[in-house]
Amino acid sequence: MTEYLYKETDNLSALITAQPQLLLTLSHFGIPMGFGDKTIAQVCHEHGIDPQFFLLICEVYSNGNYIPSQASLRATPMEDLVPYLLRSHDYYLNRRLPHIGHHLEKIADMLPPRAGKAIKQFFNAYIEEVREHFAHEEKTVYPHISNLIGGKGDDFKIKDFLVSHGNLEDKLSDLVQIIFKYLPSSPSTERTRQASPLHSDDAIDMIFDILQLSRDLRKHAIIEDKILGPYVKQLENTAKP
């Protein structure tokens, strides 16, 4: 059995306490809060998730230098991989990005019109890029996996996807720099500081959310490049001609 930083018998609450960034993975797995002192294995079984696959994803999020070996991938059941990625797509598109967009629009409306418009256009273009990126995966990569598992051949090769696979988090860093550029300096009086949403905690919260999403998308890219890619290559190599 593959050795990970944590074990199936550890309490999930202890894992989240030690690695708070793993809170985001609960949404990707469809695990709600309220697991009390149950172990990782107990929670996973309750939600139909293989504990070893759960630990594999947790290792990616917890260990910045971790790259799973071919042996680890072969030893880990991968039935949960595509559902995990699909839930991740839904989380980004329907929860995190709208949440950030709501706060960004409020702040952009308080900027000079040209700056506010530029920020909105950049963010809206980014959302469309993310949508197209995910749609491509869902229309090509995931059906390819289903075909391979079902013994059906097709012309798609995972190497072609990996070559053109861009990093979605890069443009979020650009967005943060644009926001830093256009946010005005602090007002000179306490009264104006209190009255201006630009200088409340809203801007800090928004930038924190963007940076957090960027980190999460970086992990998502690692999962696709270092887990999805090698896994599909294994399927392709063992598929009947």
Short mmCIF file of C-alpha atoms in Angstrom, two decimals:
data_model
loop_
_atom_site.label_atom_id
_atom_site.label_comp_id
_atom_site.label_asym_id
_atom_site.label_seq_id
_atom_site.Cartn_x
_atom_site.Cartn_y
_atom_site.Cartn_z
CA MET A 1 0.00 0.00 0.00
CA THR A 2 1.25 3.48 -0.84
CA GLU A 3 2.52 5.46 2.13
CA TYR A 4 0.98 8.91 2.45
CA LEU A 5 1.41 11.64 5.03
CA TYR A 6 -1.95 10.62 6.55
CA LYS A 7 -3.72 7.29 6.97
CA GLU A 8 -7.28 6.05 6.48
CA THR A 9 -7.58 5.58 10.23
CA ASP A 10 -6.84 9.26 11.00
CA ASN A 11 -9.76 11.48 11.91
CA LEU A 12 -10.82 13.70 9.03
CA SER A 13 -11.26 16.62 11.43
CA ALA A 14 -7.64 16.23 12.58
CA LEU A 15 -6.49 16.17 8.95
CA ILE A 16 -8.36 19.39 8.13
CA THR A 17 -7.08 21.07 11.28
CA ALA A 18 -3.48 20.20 10.38
CA GLN A 19 -3.93 21.07 6.70
CA PRO A 20 -6.61 23.82 6.43
CA GLN A 21 -6.14 24.10 2.65
CA LEU A 22 -7.81 20.69 2.37
CA LEU A 23 -11.13 22.32 3.23
CA LEU A 24 -11.43 23.17 -0.46
CA THR A 25 -11.08 19.53 -1.47
CA LEU A 26 -14.20 18.62 0.51
CA SER A 27 -16.34 20.49 -2.02
CA HIS A 28 -14.52 18.77 -4.87
CA PHE A 29 -15.33 15.41 -3.30
CA GLY A 30 -18.89 16.35 -2.40
CA ILE A 31 -18.23 15.84 1.31
CA PRO A 32 -20.33 18.14 3.51
CA MET A 33 -19.27 19.43 6.90
CA GLY A 34 -20.56 17.57 9.94
CA PHE A 35 -18.32 14.49 10.00
CA GLY A 36 -17.57 14.82 13.71
CA ASP A 37 -14.74 12.55 14.84
CA LYS A 38 -15.13 9.98 12.07
CA THR A 39 -12.06 8.58 10.38
CA ILE A 40 -11.10 9.31 6.79
CA ALA A 41 -12.12 5.78 5.83
CA GLN A 42 -15.53 6.12 7.49
CA VAL A 43 -16.33 9.43 5.80
CA CYS A 44 -15.11 8.21 2.42
CA HIS A 45 -17.18 5.03 2.60
CA GLU A 46 -20.28 7.02 3.58
CA HIS A 47 -19.91 9.10 0.41
CA GLY A 48 -18.82 6.35 -1.94
CA ILE A 49 -15.22 7.56 -2.26
CA ASP A 50 -12.20 5.30 -2.32
CA PRO A 51 -10.04 6.26 0.73
CA GLN A 52 -6.77 5.69 -1.13
CA PHE A 53 -7.80 8.05 -3.91
CA PHE A 54 -8.85 10.61 -1.30
CA LEU A 55 -5.44 10.34 0.37
CA LEU A 56 -3.71 10.68 -2.99
CA ILE A 57 -5.45 14.01 -3.63
CA CYS A 58 -4.76 15.15 -0.06
CA GLU A 59 -1.08 14.37 -0.59
CA VAL A 60 -0.99 16.59 -3.69
CA TYR A 61 -2.57 19.45 -1.72
CA SER A 62 -0.47 18.96 1.43
CA ASN A 63 2.95 18.24 -0.03
CA GLY A 64 4.15 20.87 -2.49
CA ASN A 65 6.90 18.57 -3.82
CA TYR A 66 4.80 15.44 -4.16
CA ILE A 67 4.59 13.78 -7.57
CA PRO A 68 2.92 10.35 -7.53
CA SER A 69 4.96 7.49 -8.88
CA GLN A 70 3.72 5.11 -11.56
CA ALA A 71 3.49 2.43 -8.87
CA SER A 72 1.28 4.69 -6.71
CA LEU A 73 -1.04 5.37 -9.64
CA ARG A 74 -1.31 1.68 -10.47
CA ALA A 75 -2.07 0.88 -6.83
CA THR A 76 -4.78 3.56 -6.47
CA PRO A 77 -8.33 3.00 -7.74
CA MET A 78 -9.13 5.80 -10.19
CA GLU A 79 -12.90 5.48 -10.53
CA ASP A 80 -13.33 8.70 -8.54
CA LEU A 81 -10.94 10.79 -10.67
CA VAL A 82 -13.33 12.06 -13.35
CA PRO A 83 -16.21 12.71 -10.87
CA TYR A 84 -13.71 14.61 -8.70
CA LEU A 85 -12.61 16.76 -11.64
CA LEU A 86 -16.18 17.39 -12.77
CA ARG A 87 -17.18 18.55 -9.28
CA SER A 88 -14.08 20.77 -9.26
CA HIS A 89 -15.18 22.37 -12.52
CA ASP A 90 -18.63 23.01 -11.11
CA TYR A 91 -17.14 24.49 -7.93
CA TYR A 92 -14.91 26.91 -9.83
CA LEU A 93 -17.50 28.03 -12.39
CA ASN A 94 -20.62 28.16 -10.25
CA ARG A 95 -19.31 29.07 -6.81
CA ARG A 96 -15.82 30.53 -6.53
CA LEU A 97 -15.67 32.64 -9.68
CA PRO A 98 -19.18 34.16 -9.19
CA HIS A 99 -18.27 34.88 -5.55
CA ILE A 100 -15.09 36.69 -6.59
CA GLY A 101 -16.89 38.41 -9.48
CA HIS A 102 -19.54 39.83 -7.15
CA HIS A 103 -16.93 41.53 -4.95
CA LEU A 104 -14.76 42.56 -7.88
CA GLU A 105 -17.67 44.30 -9.61
CA LYS A 106 -18.52 46.30 -6.49
CA ILE A 107 -14.95 47.49 -6.16
CA ALA A 108 -14.50 48.12 -9.90
CA ASP A 109 -17.58 50.39 -9.82
CA MET A 110 -15.78 52.62 -7.31
CA LEU A 111 -12.74 53.06 -9.54
CA PRO A 112 -12.35 55.56 -12.38
CA PRO A 113 -14.55 54.32 -15.25
CA ARG A 114 -11.69 53.32 -17.52
CA ALA A 115 -9.93 51.30 -14.81
CA GLY A 116 -13.14 49.67 -13.59
CA LYS A 117 -14.09 48.69 -17.13
CA ALA A 118 -10.66 47.19 -17.79
CA ILE A 119 -10.82 45.04 -14.67
CA LYS A 120 -14.33 43.79 -15.46
CA GLN A 121 -13.42 42.97 -19.05
CA PHE A 122 -10.29 41.12 -17.95
CA PHE A 123 -12.20 39.05 -15.41
CA ASN A 124 -15.10 38.27 -17.77
CA ALA A 125 -12.64 37.17 -20.47
CA TYR A 126 -10.92 34.97 -17.89
CA ILE A 127 -14.20 33.29 -16.95
CA GLU A 128 -14.84 32.49 -20.62
CA GLU A 129 -11.34 31.05 -20.93
CA VAL A 130 -11.94 28.83 -17.90
CA ARG A 131 -15.31 27.75 -19.28
CA GLU A 132 -13.79 26.82 -22.64
CA HIS A 133 -10.89 25.04 -20.94
CA PHE A 134 -13.21 22.87 -18.87
CA ALA A 135 -15.62 22.26 -21.75
CA HIS A 136 -12.74 20.96 -23.88
CA GLU A 137 -11.77 18.49 -21.16
CA GLU A 138 -15.35 17.35 -20.65
CA LYS A 139 -15.98 16.87 -24.38
CA THR A 140 -12.70 15.18 -25.29
CA VAL A 141 -10.62 13.85 -22.37
CA TYR A 142 -13.34 12.38 -20.17
CA PRO A 143 -15.19 10.58 -23.00
CA HIS A 144 -11.78 9.22 -24.09
CA ILE A 145 -11.33 7.74 -20.61
CA SER A 146 -14.80 6.18 -20.74
CA ASN A 147 -14.01 4.71 -24.15
CA LEU A 148 -10.75 3.20 -22.92
CA ILE A 149 -12.39 1.71 -19.84
CA GLY A 150 -15.21 0.35 -21.99
CA GLY A 151 -12.82 -1.17 -24.50
CA LYS A 152 -13.71 1.26 -27.27
CA GLY A 153 -11.05 2.83 -29.42
CA ASP A 154 -10.89 6.45 -30.60
CA ASP A 155 -8.39 8.77 -32.24
CA PHE A 156 -7.73 11.00 -29.23
CA LYS A 157 -4.39 10.76 -27.41
CA ILE A 158 -3.81 12.23 -23.96
CA LYS A 159 -0.35 13.49 -24.97
CA ASP A 160 -2.00 15.94 -27.36
CA PHE A 161 -4.04 17.37 -24.49
CA LEU A 162 -1.07 17.64 -22.15
CA VAL A 163 1.04 19.49 -24.73
CA SER A 164 -1.59 22.21 -25.13
CA HIS A 165 -2.68 22.23 -21.48
CA GLY A 166 -2.39 25.82 -20.21
CA ASN A 167 -2.24 26.97 -16.61
CA LEU A 168 -5.38 28.84 -15.61
CA GLU A 169 -3.81 30.29 -12.49
CA ASP A 170 -1.34 32.49 -14.39
CA LYS A 171 -3.93 35.05 -15.46
CA LEU A 172 -5.24 35.32 -11.91
CA SER A 173 -1.82 36.61 -10.91
CA ASP A 174 -2.12 39.16 -13.72
CA LEU A 175 -5.54 40.18 -12.39
CA VAL A 176 -4.15 40.78 -8.91
CA GLN A 177 -1.41 42.99 -10.34
CA ILE A 178 -3.99 44.99 -12.30
CA ILE A 179 -6.04 45.51 -9.12
CA PHE A 180 -2.94 46.63 -7.22
CA LYS A 181 -2.14 49.05 -10.03
CA TYR A 182 -5.54 50.76 -10.09
CA LEU A 183 -6.53 50.81 -6.43
CA PRO A 184 -6.02 54.39 -5.24
CA SER A 185 -3.98 55.24 -2.18
CA SER A 186 -5.70 55.52 1.17
CA PRO A 187 -7.93 58.56 1.78
CA SER A 188 -6.43 61.16 4.02
CA THR A 189 -9.09 61.22 6.74
CA GLU A 190 -10.66 58.61 8.98
CA ARG A 191 -14.12 59.65 7.79
CA THR A 192 -13.33 59.01 4.13
CA ARG A 193 -11.60 55.73 4.98
CA GLN A 194 -14.74 54.48 6.68
CA ALA A 195 -16.96 55.64 3.83
CA SER A 196 -14.97 54.12 0.98
CA PRO A 197 -15.41 50.40 0.21
CA LEU A 198 -12.10 50.55 -1.60
CA HIS A 199 -10.35 50.88 1.73
CA SER A 200 -12.39 48.48 3.80
CA ASP A 201 -11.56 44.84 4.22
CA ASP A 202 -13.52 44.07 1.03
CA ALA A 203 -10.53 44.67 -1.24
CA ILE A 204 -8.25 42.58 0.98
CA ASP A 205 -10.80 39.76 1.14
CA MET A 206 -11.23 39.81 -2.62
CA ILE A 207 -7.51 39.67 -3.33
CA PHE A 208 -7.12 36.90 -0.76
CA ASP A 209 -9.90 34.93 -2.48
CA ILE A 210 -8.25 35.38 -5.88
CA LEU A 211 -4.87 34.20 -4.57
CA GLN A 212 -6.52 31.25 -2.83
CA LEU A 213 -8.31 30.28 -6.04
CA SER A 214 -5.02 30.59 -7.92
CA ARG A 215 -3.35 28.16 -5.50
CA ASP A 216 -6.26 25.75 -5.81
CA LEU A 217 -6.16 25.87 -9.62
CA ARG A 218 -2.42 25.17 -9.48
CA LYS A 219 -3.17 21.98 -7.55
CA HIS A 220 -5.94 21.18 -10.03
CA ALA A 221 -3.39 21.48 -12.86
CA ILE A 222 -0.96 19.19 -11.01
CA ILE A 223 -3.71 16.59 -10.62
CA GLU A 224 -4.41 16.75 -14.36
CA ASP A 225 -0.74 16.71 -15.40
CA LYS A 226 0.65 14.24 -12.85
CA ILE A 227 -2.33 11.97 -12.16
CA LEU A 228 -4.84 12.22 -15.01
CA GLY A 229 -2.19 12.25 -17.76
CA PRO A 230 -0.15 9.24 -16.56
CA TYR A 231 -3.33 7.32 -15.69
CA VAL A 232 -4.77 7.78 -19.18
CA LYS A 233 -1.41 6.86 -20.73
CA GLN A 234 -1.56 3.59 -18.78
CA LEU A 235 -5.05 2.96 -20.13
CA GLU A 236 -3.92 3.75 -23.67
CA ASN A 237 -0.91 1.43 -23.38
CA THR A 238 -3.03 -1.47 -22.19
CA ALA A 239 -5.94 -0.88 -24.55
CA LYS A 240 -6.57 -3.46 -27.24
CA PRO A 241 -5.47 -2.31 -30.69
#
